[in-house]
Structures are given as structure tokens and as C-alpha cells.
Amino acid sequence: MAVMFGSGCMVAFLVFLFLLLSGRVNSEPTEDKQALLAFLSKIPHANRIQWNSSDSACNWVGVGCDANNSSVHTLRLPAAGLVGTIPPNTLGRLSQLRVLSLRSNGLSGEIPSDFSNLTLLRSLYLQDNDFSGDFPGSVTHLTRLTRLDLSSNNFTGTIPFSVNNLTHLTGLFLENNGFSGKLPSISADLASFNVSNNKLNGSIPDTLRKFPASSFAGNLDLCGGPLPPCSPFFPAPAPSPSVNPPPNPVHKKSKKLSTAAIVAIAVGSALALFLLLLILLLCIRKRQRQQPAKPPKPVATSRTVATEAGTSSSKDDITGGSMEPDRNKLVFFEGGIYSFDLEDLLRASAEVLGKGSVGTSYKAVLEEGTTVVVKRLKDVVVSKKEFEMQMEVLGNIKHENVVPLRAFYYSKDEKLLVFDFMPAGSLSALLHGSRGSGRTPLDWDNRMRIAHSAARGLAHLHVAGKVVHGNIKSSNILLRPDHESCISDFGLNPLFGTSTPPNRLAGYRAPEVVETRKVTFKSDVYSFGVLLLELLTGKAPNQASLGEEGIDLPRWVQSVVREEWTAEVFDVELMRYHNIEEEMVQLLQIAMSCVSTVPDQRPAMQEVLRMIEDMNRGETDDGLRQSSDDPSKGSDGQTPPAESRTPPSALTP
Ligand SMILES: *[C@@H]1O[C@H](CO)[C@@H](O)[C@H](O)[C@H]1NC(C)=O
Ligand SMILES: *[C@@H]1O[C@H](CO)[C@@H](O)[C@H](O)[C@H]1NC(C)=O
Ligand SMILES: *[C@@H]1O[C@H](CO)[C@@H](O)[C@H](O)[C@H]1NC(C)=O
Ligand SMILES: *[C@@H]1O[C@H](CO)[C@@H](O)[C@H](O)[C@H]1NC(C)=O
Ligand SMILES: *[C@@H]1O[C@H](CO)[C@@H](O)[C@H](O)[C@H]1NC(C)=O
Ligand SMILES: *[C@@H]1O[C@H](CO)[C@@H](O)[C@H](O)[C@H]1NC(C)=O
Ligand SMILES: *[C@@H]1O[C@H](CO)[C@@H](O)[C@H](O)[C@H]1NC(C)=O
Ligand SMILES: *[C@@H]1O[C@H](CO)[C@@H](O)[C@H](O)[C@H]1NC(C)=O
């Protein structure tokens, strides 16, 4: 009995001991331990790093655990003689790691991509190694990082904008590498920052200008902020003589301008950059004129640029006395989605989209990835006040089929408008671009949708906005991804007075505009009618391909229709769609009423819209036509009824 009791006691004790032991074993970070052992076994290292696998990892040199030893929180192996690349799938498994220091080793190659799994990491010290390749993409996923030190390595490529993913960063050390390109704007609230001794160029973003020059020294061509101001080594284009008062003749820069002008003409596509640099140059020159003794201040005041909405009337209420009201003021409209300033536009990469009669349009890609269209107006005749009043009207027009004007800039020498960028391009490009060479033709349903949505936009402009568009043409009808259209470039005629170049509306211009030089609601309707004819015929109104010299699209259509060749006028690309003849004829009739020679005989725009909507309702509500007339959807075997190709006789020109 006693023996039995004793052995029972013994068993209980052993079980207790086992539980105790296994409890201790469980408190060890077993998974982390394996990851660490895998790391060390695959990489050469100094002798003093001897991790005893039968000991708890929490006792190892360089390893720190959390309070109850359930995971590894810190790994510090500075100057531990580590050589070669970090083996993948080792350190990346330390999922609870807070601090990782591998500085002052001989590590090389790229940072493994599985570092992106170290999501709790606060500090990463990899300086003084031989790491190479691009800025490690995995690091931009470590959103809790507060300190990142990649200095004194062999990293190359650009510093990606995605470092802005690291919103908690307070220290960023990238010095002594081979980083190149421009410095991104970094929004994190950094206390320490160093990018010296790289190959960076371009201007220092505002967010980083608080750091001393030694943070930026030794780069290829950084400028601005604590470093010397960026100088326009690209010469500016020749300003038009009317807006360019002769500057102080002893001024050296005025000479540069004119030599520059020649080069500027040669390098057409870099024009956008020139323009923006010109603004900066002019600002610097003005400032120099006002304070001749002092060098231009680094752009501290440019931070005060009005990026808030609705500041267009702020020109008179100058706050802070010394601030100049006109300078660098990009005026945004309410409800806008952008927040950038002229400085950002200066740094944007720009590409010429098109040169029109009122100015040149650029596509500008800002650093943070926003893309906008900047229109640089030339030959504006109105005063600043009139300009601002017109902008106020245009900026308040909000409609899904009107491209919104987001901001404007007015100075004596430059007038800029900022619009949304529409990546799908214009109707003109869609209709006339690379015809025949394997392009998908614009089908009838999409043409109808474009006509309908453009009519909606224009009717809104006329009725709600009380604004004459003045420049309706297919290159100003821009496409949204859903194939609806938006009208752009509206309401600018008042800025140019009667100096509007006569061929501005070539092909779309109503006959009376030639004499009066005034665009009206009715002349917009005429232009819209020409646009409808363009959609129907596939012919560009301003191209001389209409057979006879000097005949415009409406006259050509009228002449063809009068001779009962109606089917001939339609775009050959539309001939593959069945059962659309009726609609095409209806739209043709609407178009013909718009292009009446007598303005009073043209319908109002909202009337045009109603007519288009009426024909739409009759034909597309059944939803069947769309599938039956699309040749790609299995109606190939179906032959069109022979009579559907004969011109209807009821057409009245
Ligand atoms: C590893 O640790 C165990 C027990 O903690 C010890 O007996 C052994 O000697 C150690 N081995 C080395 C190589 O230090
Ligand atoms: C032990 O660690 C786990 C996981 O981190 C945690 O949930 C638990 O509260 C810790 N216990 C103690 C006593 O710290
Ligand atoms: C955690 O590990 C350390 C080092 O091995 C040890 O001193 C400590 O007592 C352990 N703590 C717990 C709660 O197990
Ligand atoms: C991160 O961890 C998850 C699961 O823990 C794993 O499936 C994934 O492959 C890891 N990512 C990388 C880049 O290794
Ligand atoms: C930024 O962080 C988020 C969240 O971790 C991640 O989904 C995203 O991919 C990161 N972006 C980049 C460019 O690393
Ligand atoms: C840095 O990388 C370049 C090429 O990537 C190589 O030629 C150079 O030797 C590397 N320098 C160091 C110190 O590793
Ligand atoms: C900066 O350098 C890159 C090449 O490293 C070059 O393409 C770019 O034009 C330079 N930009 C400026 C503003 O000098
Ligand atoms: C930046 O790094 C360089 C090179 O290591 C150093 O000389 C300079 O003092 C550092 N600047 C700052 C502000 O830390």
C-alpha cells in the first residue's frame, strides 16, 4: 500500500516536472529559433557568434525576446563578420521582430523580399555593408518603421516615392550610396535625414528643405533649399513681345533669355519645362529687382501658395505685409481634389499634348503621381480682374460631361489653366487616328453615346452655366473610360477679345462668325452639328478630303444628300453594323438642322439634346439591337435585309 502510494506520488511528481519543463520549453520562441539557426547556418560569420541549439534562443548573443520569451523582438549583430547575401526565408520569418541591426558587416546583394513580412519592425540598421540593387521594395511595406539606415552601401536607382508609405519614419539615412534621379517629396515628419554622397539631381522638395546642406552634399546636381537655388540651365522660350517689358539692360539674364530662345525653339518637347523654369526665373528676377543687395531668398514664401479652395479673391487682402500677392499663386476652385502648388508644377515632368490657337497644352505628371493638363494661354488681352471673373464662372461649372477646370494661374507673363487629365484621349484621335491599320473602329453605339453625352455637357454649359463654349470640335471632346464624353476648352473666347485667330474654329465655324467674330449659343449649335456630321461621316471637317476644294463638311453632306446618295455620306466603318440605318438618318437630320445657315433656324442646344434622347429612347431601350448588330457577337451569318442599304427617300436636306 505504502509502495503503491509512493509510486503514485512519484508519477505525480514526474508529471508535474514534465509540465514544468514543457512549460519552460513552450516559453521558448521555437519557430524564431529555427529561423535564426537557419540564418546562421547559411552565412559565414565571426567565431564569437556561437548559438547553442540546446540553449534557449533568448540567451543567445545578439538576440532579445519579449517579456515571456515567446518571440524574438530584437536581433543585433553589428560587426559580426557576416558575409554574403542574407539567405531568403530566414530572418523574414521573425514575424515579431522590432529591431534588426546588421550594420558594419560584409553583407551584399539585395535585401530579400520576405523582409516585407517583418511588419512590426521599428528600426532597421543595415548601414556599412555592400548591399546593392534598387532601393529595397520590401522595406516600403514596413509601415511601422521609425528609423531606416541604409547608408554606406552600394544601392543604386531612384529613391522611390513609396518611402512615403513609411508614415512613422523619423530618421532616414541614405548617404554614401549610388542613388540617382530626383529626390521625392517625403511627407513623414523626419527629424534626421541624410542623402549626401549619392548621384541625385534636381530640386530639393519643400518637405526636406529644413535639413542642413550637409544632408545633401556631394550629389550630382541638387539645388534649392539649403543649397544654391536652382538656376534655369534650360533657357526660357522667347516671351511674346507684348507681355515682355524690356528688362534692365545691364541685367545679364536678359541676354541669356534671347540666346535661350533659339535653343528653346529647337527643343520643342522640352518646352513645358522651360515654361515652368521661366516662371521661377521671372520670380527670382523680380525679387532681385526689389532687393538688389540681397540674393534671392530660398523659396520659403512659396510654401504659402494658396492651395486652399476659393482664394481667387485674395489678391487684395495681402496678409503679412511682405508677401507678394501675385507670386506663385495657383488658385484652386472649391471641391477640387488636388493639393499641389506651383513649385510642384515646376518639378513635374511635362509633355506637349497639343498646340492650339489659344495656347499649348501639356500633360504634367507631378511627383506624387497626380497627372493634370496644364494649358498655357497666349495672347490674353483682358485685365487680371476680368480674367479672374471669367475663371470664377468657368470654375463653378460642374457636370459629368464637362471637363472640370481645377485651378488657374495669372501673372503678367503667364496665364495657366489646370484641368483633369483624361487618359482615354479625344474623339478626334479615336475617329481619325491611324485609320485602317488594324484599329478597332468606333462602333455605332459608342458614337451615339458620345454624341448624347457631349450634347448633355454642352446643354448644361448653355443652360445652367450660361457660357458659350466657343470651340466645339472633335479634339475638344474627350473620352472617359466608360465611353461617355466630356467637353473641354470651353468659355475661353472672352479672354482674347476679337483677337481670336480667325482659323480657330476652322471647319466648325458658323458662317456668321466669320463676319461678326463673335461666338454665340447658336454658333455653338452649328459647331455641334458639324461634330455630329463628323461622327456620321467619319470625315474630319477641317481636312480637305471632301472632293472639291474649299467645300466644308455641311455643304458636302447637303450636296450628297440632295442628290439622294444618302448612304454614301455615312462612314464606311459603320457599314458593318446592321439595322442602324434608321438611327443614322435620324441623327443626320438633327445634324442638318444644327448646321442651318440662318442662326435663328437652328434649334437651341437643349432642344438638340431632347431630339437625341428621343431617338435613343425609341431605338435602344429594347437592348436587343446592340447584340444583333455587333458583328463580333455571332450575327455574322445574318445577311442584312437588302432594302436596309437603300437610302431613305423621306430625307429633307
Ligand atoms: C550547449 O548547452 C548545453 C546545455 O545548456 C551544454 O551542455 C553544452 O555544453 C553547450 N554546448 C556548447 C558547444 O557550448
Ligand atoms: C506572453 O506573450 C503573449 C504573446 O505575445 C501575450 O499574449 C501574453 O500576454 C504574454 N504574457 C505575459 C505574462 O507577458
Ligand atoms: C526569459 O529568458 C531569459 C533568458 O533566458 C530568462 O532570464 C528569463 O527568466 C525568461 N523569462 C521567462 C518569463 O521565462
Ligand atoms: C510572409 O508570410 C506568409 C505567411 O506567414 C507567407 O505565406 C509569405 O510567403 C511570406 N512572404 C514572403 C514575401 O516571404
Ligand atoms: C504600402 O504599404 C501598404 C500596406 O502595408 C502595402 O499594401 C503597399 O503595397 C505598400 N506600397 C508600396 C509601394 O510598398
Ligand atoms: C557597387 O556596384 C557596382 C556595380 O553595381 C560595382 O561595380 C562596384 O564594385 C560596387 N562597389 C562596391 C563597393 O561593392
Ligand atoms: C537627373 O539625372 C538623370 C539621370 O541620372 C537624367 O535623366 C535627368 O535628366 C537629370 N535631371 C535633371 C533635372 O538634371
Ligand atoms: C550626412 O552624411 C555625411 C556623410 O556621412 C556627413 O558628413 C554629414 O555630416 C551628414 N549630415 C548630417 C546632417 O547628418
PDB file of C-alpha atoms and ligand atoms in Angstrom, residues 89 92 113-117, ligand 4:
ATOM      1  CA  ASN A  89      13.241  32.657 -45.805  1.00  0.00           C
ATOM      2  CA  GLY A  92      11.914  37.180 -42.792  1.00  0.00           C
ATOM      3  CA  SER A 113      11.732  40.206 -50.456  1.00  0.00           C
ATOM      4  CA  ASP A 114      10.468  38.315 -47.407  1.00  0.00           C
ATOM      5  CA  PHE A 115      11.581  41.261 -45.278  1.00  0.00           C
ATOM      6  CA  SER A 116       8.172  42.646 -46.145  1.00  0.00           C
ATOM      7  CA  ASN A 117       6.818  40.161 -43.555  1.00  0.00           C
TER       8      ASN A 117
HETATM    9  C1  LIG B   4       5.058  36.142 -45.494  1.00  0.00           C
HETATM   10  O1  LIG B   4       4.465  35.208 -44.600  1.00  0.00           O
HETATM   11  C2  LIG B   4       3.408  34.462 -45.144  1.00  0.00           C
HETATM   12  C3  LIG B   4       2.820  33.573 -44.060  1.00  0.00           C
HETATM   13  O2  LIG B   4       3.457  33.735 -42.872  1.00  0.00           O
HETATM   14  C4  LIG B   4       3.921  33.657 -46.329  1.00  0.00           C
HETATM   15  O3  LIG B   4       2.871  32.939 -46.921  1.00  0.00           O
HETATM   16  C5  LIG B   4       4.524  34.587 -47.354  1.00  0.00           C
HETATM   17  O4  LIG B   4       5.108  33.844 -48.387  1.00  0.00           O
HETATM   18  C6  LIG B   4       5.583  35.450 -46.713  1.00  0.00           C
HETATM   19  N1  LIG B   4       6.004  36.450 -47.662  1.00  0.00           N
HETATM   20  C7  LIG B   4       7.198  36.454 -48.188  1.00  0.00           C
HETATM   21  C8  LIG B   4       7.490  37.545 -49.145  1.00  0.00           C
HETATM   22  O5  LIG B   4       8.016  35.604 -47.906  1.00  0.00           O
END
